[in-house]
Amino acid sequence: SRLLESNVRSFLQFRAKINKGIRKTINENPSMFFAYNNGLTATAEDIEVTSDNKIKSLKNFQIVNGGQTTASLFNTMKMDKVDLSDIFVQMKLTIIDDENVNEVVPNISRFANTQNKVSDADFFSNDIYHIRMEEKSRRIWSPAQEGKLKKTKWFYERARGQYLEVQSKLTDAKKREFKEMNPKDQLFSKTDLAKFLMVWENKPYIVSRGAQKNFVEFGNIIVPIWNKNDKEFNDMYFMHTIAKIIIFKTCDKIVFKESWYGGYKANIVAYTLSAISYLLYKEGLSIDYSTIWKRQAIEPYFEKEIKIISKYINTHIANTPESFTNISEWCKKEICWTKLKDIINNTDNLTLSDDFKENMITKEDLNYENREAKKEQKIDNEMELLKKLYKFTPQNWKYIIEWGQSNNQLTLEEIKFLNLIPLGKYPSDKQLKRIVQIINKLEDEGMSSIIN
């Protein structure tokens, strides 16, 4: 998995048609593997070769296209006990300096020939936002649900196939343990995440347009926020995201069981939760996401509110204009949401109950939680940066100093601090913190982030 970190997918197992074909060629016609296979596209930050031009070492070697070929070779050798000595694979290797990795690698992956279809969402999965969400999902334990003894985790599948790929390396006993710790009903993908969160951005019409289009719009919202202040995406953000997933899944189950339900569940759920979000915004209130996280469930008063509002939404989306005969297509139009907002703003037909509002928190309470969480994320970022300081190349330090000087953001004293490590000196804890502060200041002023 480390070798394929920059790949848009993890191994998709042998269920995919192409992977089955690769396995068959390895077993039955290995000498033709070179002719049949597209080969690998790989990158590295640096290369060292011998005098006769053979590769001696590679720094940060990554296979950005050909992950299925690599994994199929490995797994076939492991499962079928075959000899790979007759297998030859061509490789295109690009050496990219560290500063350009995040810009160039995704494009190489995007434009390289592929054997398995790659969706638009797969490329966005390598964004640093998703990497952070993945890290938090592997680290943060959710509280044990009522009636259960064990804590669990919500497994975020940043790249397709990760959940199965992790299990493929485990013994049966370890696999059972993994599933207990990461139950399948707490697995969510990047397109799931976009759907779960976009309803709270009051974009039900975008959610209704399908996973891929919704994911693209989700990225358009997330990326500018990240670029402005990545500390927004902290532990509390992750926990509140899980709370929103719990609300979404509960709403989905409620709607399906209602006596009036006759179809269009995805649209009803999206519009129901966006309506609740908009109504709360008008009241200056917010859902107590932290309590939902702690309980891993919503309260009965919340379920009751969902039942009331979803029934109204069902009638609203079914009341299509004459020009729309298809309800699904009507729900994809922004005018469908605009008309619902007009009803909320100008009538009393759709309101929140007093019981529901009494259990909400104020925006001020939520903002306080956000501020505290940002402080914690700032500390996490600084600790991460401290770890990386000694891994910086001379080019990294040169870039930082030259950027600061050319933008008039560095004093002579600050330049001395930044030169300590490149000169081979060992800064004290106090000096290290000062170096981190200087780098953070430059990033706040517009320098490209070096926490990759």
Coordinates of C-alpha atoms in Angstrom, one line a residue:
S1 CA 0.0 0.0 0.0
R2 CA 3.0 2.4 0.6
L3 CA 4.2 1.7 -2.9
L4 CA 0.8 2.7 -4.3
E5 CA 0.2 5.7 -2.1
S6 CA 0.0 8.1 -5.1
N7 CA -2.2 5.6 -7.0
V8 CA -5.9 6.6 -7.3
R9 CA -6.9 3.1 -6.1
S10 CA -5.7 0.3 -3.9
F11 CA -5.9 -3.3 -5.3
L12 CA -9.4 -4.0 -6.6
Q13 CA -9.0 -7.8 -5.9
F14 CA -9.4 -10.4 -8.5
R15 CA -13.1 -9.7 -8.9
A16 CA -12.5 -7.1 -11.6
K17 CA -12.6 -8.6 -15.1
I18 CA -9.2 -7.1 -16.1
N19 CA -7.5 -8.4 -13.0
K20 CA -8.8 -11.9 -13.7
G21 CA -7.2 -11.6 -17.2
I22 CA -3.9 -10.6 -15.7
R23 CA -3.9 -13.6 -13.4
K24 CA -4.7 -15.9 -16.2
T25 CA -1.8 -14.6 -18.3
I26 CA 0.6 -15.0 -15.4
N27 CA -0.5 -18.6 -14.9
E28 CA -1.0 -19.8 -18.5
N29 CA 1.1 -17.6 -20.8
P30 CA 3.8 -15.7 -18.8
S31 CA 6.1 -15.2 -21.8
M32 CA 3.4 -13.0 -23.4
F33 CA 2.9 -10.8 -20.3
F34 CA 5.2 -8.1 -21.7
A35 CA 3.3 -8.0 -25.0
Y36 CA -0.2 -8.0 -23.4
N37 CA 0.3 -5.6 -20.5
N38 CA 0.4 -1.8 -20.6
G39 CA 3.2 -1.7 -18.0
L40 CA 3.8 0.7 -15.2
T41 CA 4.0 4.4 -14.9
A42 CA 6.1 5.4 -11.8
T43 CA 7.6 8.4 -10.2
A44 CA 10.5 9.1 -7.8
E45 CA 12.0 12.2 -6.2
D46 CA 15.6 11.1 -6.9
I47 CA 17.5 8.3 -8.6
E48 CA 20.9 6.8 -8.2
V49 CA 22.4 4.6 -11.0
T50 CA 25.4 2.4 -11.3
S51 CA 28.2 3.0 -13.8
D52 CA 26.4 0.8 -16.4
N53 CA 23.1 2.7 -16.0
K54 CA 21.3 0.2 -13.8
I55 CA 19.0 1.6 -11.1
K56 CA 20.8 1.4 -7.7
S57 CA 18.2 3.3 -5.6
L58 CA 15.1 5.5 -5.8
K59 CA 13.8 8.0 -3.3
N60 CA 10.0 7.9 -2.6
F61 CA 9.3 5.5 -5.4
Q62 CA 5.6 5.4 -6.3
I63 CA 3.6 3.5 -8.9
V64 CA 1.0 6.0 -10.1
N65 CA -0.4 3.8 -12.8
G66 CA -0.2 0.1 -13.0
G67 CA -1.2 -0.6 -9.4
Q68 CA -3.5 -3.5 -10.5
T69 CA -0.7 -5.0 -12.5
T70 CA 1.7 -4.8 -9.5
A71 CA -0.8 -6.2 -7.0
S72 CA -2.0 -8.9 -9.4
L73 CA 1.6 -10.1 -9.9
F74 CA 2.2 -10.2 -6.1
N75 CA -1.1 -11.8 -5.2
T76 CA -0.9 -14.4 -8.0
M77 CA 2.6 -15.4 -6.9
K78 CA 1.4 -15.6 -3.3
M79 CA -1.9 -17.4 -3.9
D80 CA -1.0 -19.6 -6.9
K81 CA 2.7 -20.2 -6.0
V82 CA 3.8 -19.4 -9.5
D83 CA 7.3 -18.6 -10.7
L84 CA 7.6 -15.0 -12.1
S85 CA 11.0 -15.5 -13.7
D86 CA 9.5 -15.4 -17.2
I87 CA 7.5 -12.3 -16.5
F88 CA 8.8 -9.0 -17.9
V89 CA 7.1 -5.6 -17.3
Q90 CA 8.0 -2.3 -19.0
M91 CA 8.2 0.8 -16.8
K92 CA 8.1 4.5 -17.6
L93 CA 9.9 6.3 -14.7
T94 CA 9.7 10.1 -14.1
I95 CA 11.9 11.9 -11.6
I96 CA 10.1 14.8 -10.0
D97 CA 11.6 17.2 -7.5
D98 CA 9.7 17.3 -4.1
E99 CA 8.3 20.8 -4.7
N100 CA 6.3 19.7 -7.8
V101 CA 5.1 16.2 -6.6
N102 CA 1.6 17.2 -5.6
E103 CA 1.0 19.1 -8.8
V104 CA 2.6 16.7 -11.3
V105 CA 1.8 13.2 -10.0
P106 CA -2.1 13.5 -10.2
N107 CA -1.8 14.6 -13.8
I108 CA 0.5 11.7 -14.7
S109 CA -2.0 9.4 -13.1
R110 CA -4.9 11.1 -14.9
F111 CA -3.3 11.0 -18.4
A112 CA -1.5 7.7 -18.3
N113 CA -3.1 4.7 -20.1
T114 CA -5.4 2.7 -17.8
Q115 CA -6.7 -0.8 -17.8
N116 CA -9.5 -0.3 -15.3
K117 CA -11.9 2.7 -15.7
V118 CA -11.0 5.5 -13.3
S119 CA -13.7 8.0 -12.4
D120 CA -13.3 11.7 -11.8
A121 CA -13.8 11.1 -8.1
D122 CA -10.8 8.8 -8.0
F123 CA -8.4 11.6 -8.8
F124 CA -9.7 14.0 -6.1
S125 CA -9.2 11.1 -3.6
N126 CA -5.5 12.0 -3.5
D127 CA -6.1 15.5 -2.3
I128 CA -4.5 16.3 1.1
Y129 CA -8.0 16.8 2.6
H130 CA -8.9 13.2 2.0
I131 CA -5.5 12.0 3.2
R132 CA -6.2 13.9 6.5
M133 CA -9.7 12.4 6.8
E134 CA -8.2 8.9 6.2
E135 CA -5.6 9.5 8.9
K136 CA -8.2 10.5 11.4
S137 CA -10.5 7.6 10.5
R138 CA -7.6 5.2 11.3
R139 CA -6.7 6.9 14.6
I140 CA -9.9 8.1 16.2
W141 CA -12.1 5.6 18.1
S142 CA -15.8 6.2 18.3
P143 CA -17.6 5.8 21.6
A144 CA -19.2 2.4 22.2
Q145 CA -22.9 2.5 21.3
E146 CA -25.5 1.8 23.9
G147 CA -25.7 -1.9 24.6
K148 CA -22.3 -2.6 23.2
L149 CA -19.0 -3.0 25.0
K150 CA -16.4 -2.3 22.3
K151 CA -15.4 0.9 20.7
T152 CA -15.2 0.9 16.9
K153 CA -13.8 3.1 14.1
W154 CA -15.4 4.6 11.0
F155 CA -13.3 3.4 8.1
Y156 CA -12.8 6.1 5.4
E157 CA -12.0 4.5 2.1
R158 CA -10.0 7.2 0.4
A159 CA -9.1 5.0 -2.5
R160 CA -11.3 2.3 -3.9
G161 CA -10.7 -1.2 -2.5
Q162 CA -8.8 -0.2 0.6
Y163 CA -11.2 -1.9 3.0
L164 CA -10.7 -5.3 1.2
E165 CA -7.1 -4.7 0.5
V166 CA -6.2 -4.3 4.2
Q167 CA -8.1 -7.6 5.0
S168 CA -6.4 -9.5 2.2
K169 CA -3.1 -9.4 4.2
L170 CA -4.6 -10.7 7.4
T171 CA -5.1 -14.2 8.9
D172 CA -8.7 -15.3 9.5
A173 CA -8.5 -14.4 13.2
K174 CA -7.0 -11.0 12.5
K175 CA -9.7 -10.4 9.7
R176 CA -12.5 -11.1 12.2
E177 CA -10.8 -8.7 14.7
F178 CA -10.5 -6.1 11.9
K179 CA -14.2 -6.3 11.0
E180 CA -15.2 -6.0 14.7
M181 CA -13.1 -2.9 15.0
N182 CA -14.1 -1.5 11.5
P183 CA -17.7 -2.8 11.0
K184 CA -18.9 -2.7 7.4
D185 CA -21.8 -0.5 8.2
Q186 CA -19.3 2.1 9.3
L187 CA -17.4 2.1 6.0
F188 CA -17.8 5.1 3.8
S189 CA -16.2 6.2 0.6
K190 CA -15.2 9.6 -0.8
T191 CA -18.4 9.9 -2.8
D192 CA -20.4 8.9 0.2
L193 CA -18.7 11.6 2.2
A194 CA -19.5 14.2 -0.4
K195 CA -23.2 13.2 -0.3
F196 CA -23.4 13.1 3.5
L197 CA -21.9 16.6 3.8
M198 CA -23.3 18.5 0.8
V199 CA -26.9 18.2 2.2
W200 CA -25.7 20.5 5.0
E201 CA -24.3 22.9 2.5
N202 CA -27.9 23.3 1.3
K203 CA -27.2 21.7 -2.0
P204 CA -29.9 18.9 -2.3
Y205 CA -30.3 19.6 -6.0
I206 CA -26.5 18.9 -6.5
V207 CA -26.7 15.7 -4.4
S208 CA -29.6 14.6 -6.6
R209 CA -27.5 14.9 -9.7
G210 CA -25.5 11.8 -8.8
A211 CA -22.3 10.8 -7.0
Q212 CA -19.7 12.0 -9.6
K213 CA -21.2 15.5 -10.2
N214 CA -21.8 16.0 -6.5
F215 CA -18.2 15.0 -5.7
V216 CA -16.8 17.6 -8.1
E217 CA -19.0 20.3 -6.5
F218 CA -17.9 19.1 -3.1
G219 CA -14.3 19.6 -4.1
N220 CA -15.0 23.1 -5.3
I221 CA -16.3 23.9 -1.8
I222 CA -13.6 22.1 0.2
V223 CA -10.4 23.2 -1.6
P224 CA -10.8 27.0 -1.1
I225 CA -11.5 26.4 2.6
W226 CA -8.5 24.2 2.9
N227 CA -6.3 26.7 1.1
K228 CA -7.5 29.5 3.4
N229 CA -7.1 27.6 6.7
D230 CA -6.5 23.8 6.9
K231 CA -7.0 23.9 10.7
E232 CA -10.7 23.9 9.9
F233 CA -10.3 20.1 9.3
N234 CA -9.5 18.9 12.7
D235 CA -10.5 16.1 15.0
M236 CA -13.8 17.8 15.9
Y237 CA -14.6 18.2 12.1
F238 CA -14.1 14.5 11.7
M239 CA -16.3 13.7 14.7
H240 CA -19.0 16.1 13.5
T241 CA -18.8 14.6 10.0
I242 CA -19.5 11.1 11.5
A243 CA -22.5 12.7 13.4
K244 CA -23.8 13.9 10.0
I245 CA -23.4 10.5 8.6
I246 CA -25.4 9.0 11.5
I247 CA -28.2 11.5 10.9
F248 CA -28.2 10.8 7.1
K249 CA -28.3 7.0 7.6
T250 CA -31.0 7.3 10.2
C251 CA -33.1 9.6 7.9
D252 CA -32.6 7.1 5.1
K253 CA -34.0 4.2 7.3
I254 CA -36.9 6.3 8.6
V255 CA -38.1 7.4 5.1
F256 CA -38.0 3.9 3.8
K257 CA -40.3 2.6 6.6
E258 CA -42.9 5.4 6.4
S259 CA -46.4 4.4 5.2
W260 CA -46.5 7.2 2.6
Y261 CA -43.2 6.3 1.0
G262 CA -43.4 5.3 -2.6
G263 CA -40.0 6.0 -4.1
Y264 CA -37.4 8.7 -4.7
K265 CA -35.8 8.1 -1.3
A266 CA -32.4 9.6 -2.2
N267 CA -34.1 12.9 -3.2
I268 CA -36.4 12.9 -0.1
V269 CA -33.5 12.4 2.3
A270 CA -31.3 15.1 0.6
Y271 CA -34.1 17.7 0.6
T272 CA -35.2 16.8 4.2
L273 CA -31.8 17.3 5.7
S274 CA -31.1 20.5 3.7
A275 CA -34.5 21.8 4.8
I276 CA -33.6 21.1 8.5
S277 CA -30.2 22.8 7.9
Y278 CA -31.8 25.9 6.3
L279 CA -34.5 26.1 9.1
L280 CA -31.8 26.0 11.8
Y281 CA -29.7 28.6 10.0
K282 CA -32.7 31.0 10.0
E283 CA -33.2 30.4 13.8
G284 CA -29.5 30.9 14.5
L285 CA -29.2 27.4 15.9
S286 CA -27.2 24.3 15.2
I287 CA -27.5 20.6 15.8
D288 CA -25.4 19.3 18.8
Y289 CA -23.2 17.1 16.7
S290 CA -20.8 16.4 19.6
T291 CA -23.6 14.7 21.6
I292 CA -24.6 12.6 18.5
W293 CA -21.0 11.6 18.2
K294 CA -20.9 10.5 21.9
R295 CA -24.1 8.6 21.6
Q296 CA -23.4 7.3 18.0
A297 CA -27.2 7.8 17.5
I298 CA -29.8 10.5 17.3
E299 CA -32.4 11.1 20.0
P300 CA -36.2 10.2 19.5
Y301 CA -37.1 13.9 19.2
F302 CA -34.8 14.1 16.2
E303 CA -36.4 11.0 14.6
K304 CA -39.8 12.5 15.1
E305 CA -38.8 15.8 13.4
I306 CA -37.4 13.8 10.4
K307 CA -40.7 12.0 10.0
I308 CA -42.7 15.3 9.9
I309 CA -40.4 17.1 7.5
S310 CA -39.7 14.2 5.2
K311 CA -43.5 13.7 4.7
Y312 CA -43.8 17.4 3.7
I313 CA -40.8 17.0 1.3
N314 CA -42.3 14.0 -0.3
T315 CA -45.3 16.1 -1.3
H316 CA -43.2 19.0 -2.3
I317 CA -41.0 17.1 -4.8
A318 CA -44.0 15.3 -6.2
N319 CA -45.7 18.6 -7.0
T320 CA -43.7 19.1 -10.2
P321 CA -44.3 22.0 -12.7
E322 CA -46.1 21.0 -15.9
S323 CA -42.8 21.1 -17.8
F324 CA -41.4 18.3 -15.6
T325 CA -43.0 14.9 -15.6
N326 CA -40.0 13.1 -14.0
I327 CA -39.6 13.7 -10.3
S328 CA -35.9 12.8 -10.3
E329 CA -35.1 15.4 -13.0
W330 CA -37.2 18.0 -11.1
C331 CA -35.1 17.4 -8.0
K332 CA -31.9 18.1 -9.9
K333 CA -33.0 21.6 -10.7
E334 CA -32.0 24.5 -8.3
I335 CA -35.5 25.9 -8.8
C336 CA -36.9 22.9 -6.9
W337 CA -34.8 24.0 -3.8
T338 CA -35.5 27.7 -4.4
K339 CA -39.2 27.0 -4.3
L340 CA -38.8 25.1 -1.0
K341 CA -36.8 28.0 0.5
D342 CA -39.6 30.4 -0.6
I343 CA -42.1 28.3 1.3
I344 CA -39.9 28.4 4.4
N345 CA -39.3 32.1 4.1
N346 CA -42.8 33.2 3.3
T347 CA -45.2 30.8 5.0
D348 CA -45.6 28.7 8.2
N349 CA -46.1 25.5 6.2
L350 CA -42.7 24.1 7.1
T351 CA -41.2 25.0 10.5
L352 CA -39.3 23.3 13.3
S353 CA -41.1 22.1 16.4
D354 CA -40.4 23.8 19.7
D355 CA -39.3 20.5 21.2
F356 CA -36.7 20.1 18.4
K357 CA -35.4 23.7 18.8
E358 CA -35.0 23.3 22.6
N359 CA -32.5 20.5 22.0
M360 CA -30.3 22.5 19.6
I361 CA -27.3 24.6 20.5
T362 CA -26.5 28.2 19.6
K363 CA -24.2 29.1 16.8
E364 CA -22.0 30.8 19.4
D365 CA -21.6 27.4 21.2
L366 CA -20.6 25.7 17.9
N367 CA -18.2 28.5 17.1
Y368 CA -16.5 28.1 20.5
E369 CA -16.1 24.4 19.8
N370 CA -14.6 25.2 16.4
R371 CA -12.1 27.7 17.9
E372 CA -10.9 25.1 20.4
A373 CA -10.6 22.4 17.8
K374 CA -8.6 24.7 15.5
K375 CA -6.1 25.3 18.3
E376 CA -5.7 21.6 18.8
Q377 CA -5.2 21.1 15.0
K378 CA -2.6 23.9 15.0
I379 CA -0.6 21.9 17.6
D380 CA -1.0 18.7 15.5
N381 CA 0.2 20.6 12.4
E382 CA 3.2 22.0 14.3
M383 CA 4.1 18.5 15.6
E384 CA 3.9 17.1 12.1
L385 CA 6.0 19.9 10.7
L386 CA 8.6 19.4 13.5
K387 CA 9.0 15.7 12.4
K388 CA 9.5 16.8 8.8
L389 CA 12.1 19.6 9.4
Y390 CA 15.0 17.2 9.5
K391 CA 13.7 15.4 6.3
F392 CA 13.8 18.6 4.3
T393 CA 16.2 18.7 1.3
P394 CA 18.5 21.6 0.7
Q395 CA 16.1 22.6 -2.1
N396 CA 13.2 22.8 0.4
W397 CA 15.1 25.2 2.6
K398 CA 16.3 27.2 -0.4
Y399 CA 12.7 27.5 -1.6
I400 CA 11.4 28.7 1.8
I401 CA 14.2 31.3 2.2
E402 CA 14.0 32.6 -1.4
W403 CA 10.2 32.8 -1.2
G404 CA 10.3 34.8 2.0
Q405 CA 13.0 37.2 0.8
S406 CA 11.3 37.8 -2.6
N407 CA 8.0 38.6 -0.9
N408 CA 9.7 40.7 1.8
Q409 CA 8.4 38.4 4.6
L410 CA 11.7 37.6 6.3
T411 CA 14.0 39.5 8.7
L412 CA 17.7 38.8 8.9
E413 CA 17.1 37.1 12.3
E414 CA 14.4 34.8 10.8
I415 CA 16.8 33.9 7.9
K416 CA 19.4 32.8 10.5
F417 CA 16.9 30.5 12.1
L418 CA 15.9 29.0 8.8
N419 CA 19.6 28.3 8.0
L420 CA 20.3 26.4 11.3
I421 CA 19.3 22.9 10.1
P422 CA 20.8 23.3 6.5
L423 CA 24.1 24.2 8.1
G424 CA 24.1 21.0 10.1
K425 CA 23.3 22.6 13.5
Y426 CA 20.9 21.1 16.0
P427 CA 18.4 23.8 17.1
S428 CA 17.1 23.8 20.7
D429 CA 13.3 23.1 21.3
K430 CA 12.8 26.9 21.5
Q431 CA 14.6 27.4 18.2
L432 CA 12.6 24.6 16.5
K433 CA 9.3 26.2 17.6
R434 CA 10.5 29.5 16.2
I435 CA 11.4 27.9 12.9
V436 CA 7.9 26.3 12.8
Q437 CA 6.3 29.7 13.5
I438 CA 8.3 31.3 10.7
I439 CA 7.3 28.7 8.2
N440 CA 3.6 28.9 9.3
K441 CA 3.8 32.7 8.9
L442 CA 5.1 32.3 5.3
E443 CA 2.3 29.8 4.5
D444 CA -0.3 32.2 5.9
E445 CA 1.2 34.9 3.5
G446 CA 0.7 32.6 0.5
M447 CA 3.7 30.3 0.3
S448 CA 2.8 26.8 -0.9
S449 CA 2.3 24.4 2.0
I450 CA 5.2 22.1 2.7
I451 CA 3.1 19.8 5.0
N452 CA 2.4 17.2 2.3

